[in-house]
Amino acid sequence: MDTKTKMDRFFEPRSVAVIGASRHPKKIGHVIFRNFLEGKYNGRLFPINPNAETLFGIECHASVLDVKEAVDMAVITVPSEFVPETLEECGKKNVPAVIIISSGFREIGKIALENKLKAIAKKYGLRVIGTNCIGVYDPYSGVDTFFLPPYKLERPDKGSIAFISQSGALGSVVLDWMSMKDYTISKFISYGNATDVDESDLMEYLVTDDKTRVICAYFEGVNNGRKLFNIASRHSKTKPIIAIKGGVTSEGISAVSSHTGSLAGESDIYSAAFRQSGIIEAKTLEQVFDFARVLSTQPAPKGNKVQIITNGGGFGILTTDWIVKNQLKLARMTKKNRDVVRKACPSYASIKNPIDLTGDATVDRYAVAIQAALDDPNVDMIALITLFQIPTLTAEIVDVISEAARKSKKPIVVIAAGGRFTEVLKKSLEGNGVPCFSYPEKAAEALRALYEYGRAAGK
Amino acid sequence: MDTKTKMDRFFEPRSVAVIGASRHPKKIGHVIFRNFLEGKYNGRLFPINPNAETLFGIECHASVLDVKEAVDMAVITVPSEFVPETLEECGKKNVPAVIIISSGFREIGKIALENKLKAIAKKYGLRVIGTNCIGVYDPYSGVDTFFLPPYKLERPDKGSIAFISQSGALGSVVLDWMSMKDYTISKFISYGNATDVDESDLMEYLVTDDKTRVICAYFEGVNNGRKLFNIASRHSKTKPIIAIKGGVTSEGISAVSSHTGSLAGESDIYSAAFRQSGIIEAKTLEQVFDFARVLSTQPAPKGNKVQIITNGGGFGILTTDWIVKNQLKLARMTKKNRDVVRKACPSYASIKNPIDLTGDATVDRYAVAIQAALDDPNVDMIALITLFQIPTLTAEIVDVISEAARKSKKPIVVIAAGGRFTEVLKKSLEGNGVPCFSYPEKAAEALRALYEYGRAAGK
């Protein structure tokens, strides 16, 4: 079995053994087994526990070796001292993919114990994700090794953004947040101590994954920088890669060493390597997903000229400031197209950049202005401010924007801040592939990332 | 009647006349009158409309002059050409406070019409908020001149943050957003074209307002810079003032002139004037309220040394980076206090800075670590990361943190990202006066603002 096929088993296993599955609700093995059983996963399930006959009515085995059928993936949750023996059994059983959730290895100085696992993995040709991780979440296959119940940690729906994170807690918290925002995902992998599978292996796998349009990563350290950056260089032009580095100050770097025991390395070196290999560096976690949403849904712009269309003057001004601060330019629409917009607007509307359709803007006025900007040769991107609170703006605006964005070859982003009513309309837009931002700075930063990616990728 | 008493009438009028009140649901005068009628306002209400006998069963007058009782405040919603006559009538009636919602003045070049209003206000000694504004919202008295129904624009509850905004749309959108976040407010004023009452008058009023602990402002231009900065200089040490300037790039400045017709002026000059007069400048709207929440609830720190306590390594690292990037320092707790924490933790916990209580952190472990940091002479502030998704962390943590913060003389902020479960716990903490942030950069920036404010104010 080649390594690609083995890696596939992490995401689409036909059968899963949970080693350390338990009837005690506080045990990690209990929560993981139950998530498989009660979640969307449809394959065969084998609980492994020497002290139980059955679990949730399913026959329980003392060892994975006792399972008669083939096991595509094993999830190990037993205490660290029992992991080598358990992994050895997975090897003998020819389990191609093993996730080790258990901690208590390199991160607490037990390097010899971790090296033992490395040797076993090598001996049997196992692919191992972990140790000290929360594993894999795949909304398409229902694989879900998070040891947290869905009421505490929600899971995002099917999408096209992959996210890899060395830190399990960070990754899961971000997934929970994404879920609340209705952002979607293709695959999530927390790889912890990177005993076997590391960031390069995952990157190599994801660049050819059809379900993934954009790859996001949280790195603390990198196992093999040359390998990672080579892979990124080869693929970043066809598939955007966004990364955030934890440990960019000397204090942050020393915090990294107490966490996953990685060597964090100099942040300047990382930034340079990111840039050279076409990886887009995000400064904040929010930015990672702001960039990803735009890059996974919007075409690359032909240039850096942005037309702002607004129904609120103040938001138009702040957006103008942030567009300019992000080294983008304000578009100057042709007289012809400005006249088209002017005709559709009352005299007090301001048809410059921003186009201010004013506080009594209607859906029709927006439709005309959006079309004029799409038609205009001097406009590369559109930043659309829609303050949904305004009485004249009906919910129909969602259809008008979604339809325009669907047909458009220019990127369109929406800026809309507000409360629950606004959030509902924004989620409809997001569902139709239109990235929405609450505040101007976020939208402008995302447009800049899109512009720079397009330019670097020669689009 | 002195000007202070007149200004009081905007926020606590015993009687309100809505001029242009209407039975047509799409009319601004309809929505405003109905908000007064159906909202929390308890005073007398007079609908003014020459074409109606009654409105919602209340006797309607043709002019404010026909009202027999005294009118404390009038809200004018009639078209711009009728405003001078209507304002004249308010003068004759001795209405001390008038809000002019109507637009169609300076912002579209009708300067003569606006000057006419200025002259009338002066002649009668009226205080006028507007024109071209959405007026006042006061959760304590129930005054609410927003022409937007609550389902589209939610109103925040009673609190201690005042917010003034030249832009009505921007202000209202932000209020809607604050409401969803359960942030609270003392007073909101949108003052539009500043025909009479300007930012200085409002600032002067708010610095002595007992309900207001922090003043926030969105400025496009400033009518009388010298006056504003003098007021700020005198009061900013006792009451924090936070401002954001719209129009900080030359493109943004020209967008300002199309909006409220203000002269935006050079941003560097503003930044310098803000700094010199003790106004804290925010770069984004979110930052305005991040700073305000911390400044309205937390004591000033004695120094710049921050202790981070976390249950997630990755978040600890990112927080470390942002603390350092914001020119704050990592605290070094005494050996004695570190030993206290160590005793309460398993061997794999990392008792440095960050203190990493690890993914199985309990409420008890947090309680010990928080107390040790509060007791420690080397700690000035605490950044508390609580990833609520972790199975061992029960909701009781909210009480432990709230109680510690209530007694503490050191600032405490919480960082917790996630979905709906996390949001519920964060709202409880916010309700108990503990500022919560989703991401490290926001918390670090707010702590820096708090530190700098404390230092500048000599606290």
XYZ file of C-alpha atoms in Angstrom, chain B:
459
model
C -32.471 78.070 31.877
C -28.709 77.409 31.693
C -27.196 75.373 28.890
C -26.495 72.361 31.144
C -30.198 72.162 32.035
C -31.148 72.521 28.378
C -28.747 69.698 27.474
C -30.268 67.562 30.234
C -33.594 67.778 28.389
C -32.176 65.726 25.490
C -31.704 62.783 27.820
C -34.418 63.194 30.442
C -37.266 65.142 28.894
C -40.538 65.078 30.835
C -42.386 65.677 27.555
C -41.541 65.118 23.895
C -43.167 66.512 20.734
C -42.569 64.529 17.528
C -43.013 67.014 14.692
C -43.954 65.124 11.554
C -45.433 62.174 13.456
C -47.415 60.161 10.949
C -49.704 57.162 10.581
C -47.808 55.930 7.511
C -45.488 53.144 8.688
C -42.772 54.046 6.184
C -42.464 57.639 7.430
C -39.604 58.409 9.787
C -41.983 60.395 11.991
C -44.122 57.283 12.367
C -41.289 55.022 13.478
C -39.878 57.562 15.940
C -43.253 58.346 17.484
C -44.005 54.651 17.820
C -40.628 53.909 19.416
C -41.420 56.535 22.085
C -44.944 55.212 22.515
C -44.114 51.516 22.694
C -40.627 51.735 24.177
C -39.391 52.455 27.685
C -40.068 56.202 27.651
C -42.511 57.230 30.400
C -43.040 60.989 29.875
C -45.758 62.927 28.012
C -45.899 62.524 24.229
C -47.265 65.012 21.671
C -47.650 64.068 18.006
C -47.498 67.134 15.735
C -49.071 66.878 12.274
C -51.444 69.392 10.638
C -53.202 66.631 8.672
C -54.290 64.390 11.544
C -56.765 64.714 14.402
C -55.305 61.870 16.440
C -52.414 59.452 16.129
C -52.469 56.087 17.932
C -55.423 57.511 19.870
C -53.461 60.560 21.069
C -54.652 64.071 20.196
C -52.576 65.509 17.386
C -51.698 69.203 17.019
C -51.010 71.182 13.848
C -48.045 72.947 15.435
C -45.965 72.640 18.581
C -47.399 76.081 19.444
C -50.808 74.449 19.886
C -49.572 72.185 22.692
C -50.861 73.585 25.998
C -48.317 71.967 28.320
C -44.590 72.635 28.357
C -42.511 70.687 25.825
C -39.033 69.680 27.045
C -37.813 68.257 23.762
C -38.937 68.352 20.136
C -37.910 65.893 17.438
C -38.215 67.367 13.930
C -38.678 64.925 11.038
C -40.283 67.165 8.358
C -38.640 67.823 4.943
C -35.737 70.279 5.013
C -37.615 73.223 3.474
C -40.121 73.202 6.363
C -37.501 72.898 9.102
C -36.758 76.653 9.604
C -40.427 77.473 10.215
C -40.804 74.461 12.524
C -37.690 75.390 14.486
C -38.953 78.983 14.803
C -42.132 77.599 16.374
C -40.044 75.557 18.833
C -38.292 78.803 19.740
C -41.552 80.596 20.328
C -42.786 77.676 22.415
C -39.596 77.786 24.549
C -38.636 74.185 23.818
C -35.113 73.986 25.303
C -33.886 70.945 23.331
C -34.566 70.166 19.668
C -33.323 67.222 17.627
C -33.484 67.730 13.857
C -33.438 64.346 12.136
C -34.157 65.831 8.686
C -31.343 65.910 6.129
C -30.865 68.083 3.045
C -28.643 70.846 4.413
C -24.894 71.463 4.382
C -24.134 67.864 3.316
C -25.744 68.594 -0.085
C -24.423 72.140 -0.292
C -27.451 73.947 1.175
C -25.339 76.016 3.506
C -27.654 79.048 3.545
C -30.564 76.884 4.725
C -28.430 75.460 7.495
C -27.180 78.901 8.536
C -30.801 80.003 8.851
C -31.272 77.252 11.471
C -28.141 78.363 13.315
C -29.556 81.896 13.482
C -32.934 80.726 14.775
C -31.286 78.549 17.433
C -29.188 81.510 18.561
C -32.132 83.926 18.561
C -34.185 81.761 20.907
C -31.333 80.166 22.869
C -32.375 76.720 21.660
C -29.981 73.777 21.881
C -30.225 71.793 18.654
C -28.803 68.334 17.894
C -28.616 67.606 14.139
C -29.360 68.282 11.320
C -28.892 65.117 9.256
C -28.659 62.793 12.254
C -30.446 59.975 14.026
C -30.381 61.734 17.390
C -30.279 60.285 20.853
C -30.599 56.913 22.549
C -30.647 56.774 26.350
C -31.403 53.350 27.845
C -32.050 54.881 31.283
C -34.808 57.327 30.269
C -36.035 55.452 27.197
C -35.371 58.391 24.839
C -34.941 56.767 21.424
C -35.113 58.841 18.249
C -33.799 56.092 15.947
C -36.033 55.708 12.942
C -35.335 51.993 12.800
C -37.506 49.285 14.368
C -35.829 47.176 17.091
C -35.984 43.955 15.039
C -33.645 45.570 12.510
C -31.583 47.526 14.990
C -31.304 46.221 18.531
C -30.665 48.631 21.407
C -28.004 47.970 24.053
C -28.941 47.852 27.704
C -27.989 50.273 30.509
C -24.273 50.640 31.102
C -21.494 53.157 31.593
C -20.031 53.729 28.098
C -21.152 56.848 26.209
C -20.757 56.949 22.434
C -20.976 60.024 20.226
C -20.863 59.735 16.453
C -21.119 62.324 13.757
C -22.310 59.562 11.407
C -25.753 58.291 12.306
C -25.615 55.112 10.247
C -22.230 54.189 11.664
C -23.369 54.894 15.196
C -26.563 52.917 14.909
C -24.869 49.950 13.258
C -22.335 49.874 16.067
C -25.119 50.013 18.675
C -26.848 47.097 16.966
C -23.574 45.146 17.075
C -22.965 46.104 20.739
C -26.422 44.913 21.621
C -25.782 41.489 20.090
C -22.556 41.277 22.090
C -24.441 42.286 25.278
C -22.196 45.323 25.611
C -23.968 48.143 27.447
C -24.164 51.911 27.105
C -24.967 55.054 29.092
C -25.874 57.428 26.240
C -25.597 57.539 22.466
C -25.700 60.740 20.436
C -25.501 61.107 16.668
C -24.991 64.800 15.942
C -24.789 64.855 12.123
C -24.026 68.277 10.679
C -23.441 69.812 14.146
C -25.599 72.807 13.262
C -25.597 73.898 16.917
C -24.490 71.232 19.412
C -21.100 69.898 18.352
C -18.621 67.336 19.642
C -17.220 69.821 22.188
C -20.636 70.538 23.692
C -21.313 66.817 23.972
C -17.906 66.091 25.441
C -18.376 68.893 27.983
C -21.730 67.437 28.947
C -20.544 63.833 29.201
C -17.432 64.497 31.296
C -19.738 65.505 34.169
C -22.379 62.845 33.494
C -22.499 60.447 36.454
C -23.778 57.525 34.422
C -20.838 57.712 32.014
C -17.508 56.173 33.003
C -15.864 56.170 29.559
C -16.567 58.411 26.550
C -16.176 57.010 23.021
C -16.307 59.125 19.892
C -16.286 58.689 16.123
C -15.096 61.928 14.524
C -14.959 62.889 10.875
C -14.128 66.518 11.362
C -14.099 68.719 14.446
C -15.897 72.088 14.554
C -13.700 73.728 17.130
C -10.531 71.786 17.761
C -9.123 74.088 20.406
C -12.294 73.863 22.489
C -12.543 70.076 22.154
C -8.936 69.423 23.082
C -9.097 71.848 26.000
C -12.085 70.020 27.433
C -10.357 66.694 26.865
C -7.133 67.892 28.510
C -9.021 68.996 31.609
C -11.027 65.810 32.024
C -9.280 62.884 30.355
C -7.300 62.027 33.491
C -10.458 61.445 35.480
C -12.644 60.046 32.688
C -11.094 58.106 29.817
C -11.938 59.394 26.334
C -11.457 57.096 23.332
C -11.721 58.394 19.777
C -11.508 57.049 16.256
C -10.955 59.387 13.352
C -12.655 58.722 10.000
C -10.563 60.117 7.165
C -6.930 59.472 8.029
C -5.688 59.012 4.461
C -5.971 61.757 1.854
C -8.550 59.611 0.036
C -10.489 59.172 3.275
C -10.380 62.907 3.912
C -11.944 63.648 0.545
C -14.638 61.029 1.271
C -15.430 62.946 4.478
C -16.173 66.122 2.533
C -18.829 64.283 0.481
C -20.375 62.912 3.652
C -20.940 65.485 6.389
C -19.173 68.322 4.595
C -16.701 68.628 7.489
C -13.114 69.553 6.997
C -11.356 66.386 8.039
C -7.896 67.849 8.459
C -4.567 66.124 8.625
C -4.558 62.840 10.502
C -1.108 63.427 12.007
C -2.348 66.655 13.543
C -5.316 64.829 14.992
C -3.184 62.027 16.368
C -0.876 64.522 18.027
C -3.792 66.512 19.464
C -5.417 63.319 20.734
C -2.205 62.306 22.451
C -1.549 65.707 23.964
C -5.047 66.042 25.361
C -5.056 62.509 26.769
C -7.546 61.095 24.255
C -6.849 57.428 23.520
C -6.867 56.916 19.758
C -8.371 53.686 18.445
C -7.524 52.439 14.976
C -10.662 50.367 14.464
C -14.263 50.492 15.669
C -13.812 47.185 17.476
C -10.837 48.643 19.295
C -12.961 51.567 20.504
C -15.188 49.195 22.452
C -12.421 46.793 23.408
C -10.663 49.704 25.070
C -13.889 51.065 26.543
C -14.831 47.746 28.133
C -11.456 47.435 29.824
C -11.266 51.092 30.874
C -14.808 51.095 32.279
C -14.358 47.943 34.361
C -10.693 47.481 35.271
C -8.368 49.415 37.577
C -5.231 50.980 36.107
C -2.216 48.650 36.500
C 0.830 49.666 38.541
C 3.182 48.630 35.756
C 3.397 46.811 32.428
C 4.091 43.235 33.573
C 1.501 40.685 32.476
C 1.064 37.146 33.797
C -0.571 34.792 31.290
C -2.503 31.791 32.614
C -3.773 29.287 30.047
C -5.196 25.829 29.451
C -4.116 25.790 25.797
C -0.480 25.994 24.745
C -1.097 27.533 21.318
C -3.220 30.353 22.690
C -0.579 30.940 25.363
C 2.089 31.340 22.696
C 0.050 33.714 20.541
C -0.814 35.772 23.621
C 2.865 35.941 24.567
C 3.682 37.238 21.091
C 0.997 39.926 21.231
C 1.841 41.021 24.782
C 5.416 41.627 23.676
C 4.406 43.250 20.372
C 2.331 45.718 22.410
C 5.348 46.857 24.420
C 4.165 45.078 27.557
C 6.376 42.694 29.528
C 5.982 39.134 30.704
C 5.865 39.075 34.519
C 8.312 36.852 36.416
C 6.492 35.533 39.438
C 8.440 34.897 42.642
C 9.640 31.362 43.309
C 7.333 31.200 46.305
C 4.211 31.860 44.272
C 5.308 29.638 41.420
C 5.774 26.840 43.951
C 2.230 27.381 45.213
C 0.928 26.863 41.663
C 3.241 23.930 41.016
C 1.920 22.107 44.067
C -1.637 22.379 42.721
C -0.693 21.037 39.288
C 0.447 17.746 37.765
C 4.107 17.410 36.800
C 3.491 18.065 33.081
C 2.068 21.560 33.716
C 4.469 24.374 32.816
C 4.790 26.951 35.614
C 6.521 29.767 33.775
C 4.950 32.606 31.898
C 2.593 31.542 30.394
C 1.498 29.297 33.238
C 0.127 26.383 31.208
C -2.365 24.510 33.368
C -2.734 22.152 30.354
C -5.725 20.619 28.628
C -7.000 18.863 31.751
C -6.987 22.042 33.873
C -9.667 22.162 36.545
C -11.433 25.089 38.170
C -9.341 24.464 41.315
C -6.100 24.717 39.390
C -7.229 28.037 37.903
C -8.272 29.320 41.332
C -4.805 28.638 42.771
C -2.992 30.159 39.781
C -5.159 33.296 39.713
C -4.693 33.846 43.446
C -0.930 33.363 43.188
C -0.724 35.916 40.369
C -2.871 38.387 42.326
C -0.625 37.940 45.370
C 2.606 38.242 43.426
C 4.466 41.571 43.663
C 5.905 41.126 40.168
C 2.526 40.834 38.434
C 0.683 44.004 37.324
C -2.029 42.497 35.085
C -3.470 39.069 34.341
C -4.365 37.707 30.907
C -6.479 34.643 31.554
C -6.995 32.192 28.702
C -9.909 29.874 29.367
C -10.711 27.468 26.562
C -14.121 26.417 27.819
C -14.281 23.420 25.459
C -11.884 21.398 27.633
C -13.808 18.582 29.420
C -12.347 19.217 32.890
C -13.234 22.911 32.943
C -16.736 23.279 34.381
C -18.932 26.385 34.117
C -18.092 27.110 37.769
C -14.965 28.827 36.412
C -17.194 31.846 35.676
C -17.845 32.346 39.399
C -14.200 31.870 40.327
C -13.025 34.451 37.801
C -15.817 36.926 38.550
C -15.148 36.749 42.280
C -11.397 37.165 41.802
C -11.942 40.136 39.473
C -14.406 41.768 41.882
C -11.844 41.757 44.711
C -8.792 42.387 42.562
C -6.863 45.638 42.412
C -5.079 44.347 39.326
C -6.710 44.282 35.903
C -7.917 40.899 34.695
C -9.009 40.136 31.125
C -10.206 36.831 29.705
C -9.381 35.336 26.312
C -11.767 32.622 25.142
C -12.615 31.717 21.573
C -15.263 29.309 20.461
C -18.877 28.759 19.572
C -22.224 29.214 21.275
C -21.297 27.435 24.545
C -18.266 29.683 24.923
C -20.280 32.801 24.050
C -22.765 32.071 26.843
C -19.998 31.832 29.430
C -18.277 34.944 28.087
C -21.504 36.928 28.344
C -21.827 35.869 31.999
C -18.306 37.092 32.641
C -18.948 40.363 30.786
C -22.103 40.819 32.844
C -19.940 40.506 35.968
C -17.600 43.209 34.698
C -14.850 40.949 33.332
C -13.867 41.994 29.794
C -13.624 39.017 27.420
C -11.839 38.778 24.090
C -11.969 36.087 21.424
C -8.395 36.479 20.304
C -5.041 37.337 21.925
C -4.234 40.440 19.853
C -7.407 42.209 20.989
C -6.746 41.509 24.671
C -3.123 42.618 24.424
C -4.050 45.872 22.670
C -6.681 46.623 25.318
C -4.223 45.949 28.147
C -1.746 48.294 26.530
C -4.409 51.023 26.266
C -5.224 50.494 29.943
C -1.562 50.643 30.916
C -0.914 53.779 28.865
C -4.025 55.481 30.178
C -3.025 54.715 33.755
C 0.475 56.041 33.210
C -0.682 59.224 31.462
C -3.313 59.864 34.132
C -0.707 59.378 36.868
C -2.537 56.430 38.421
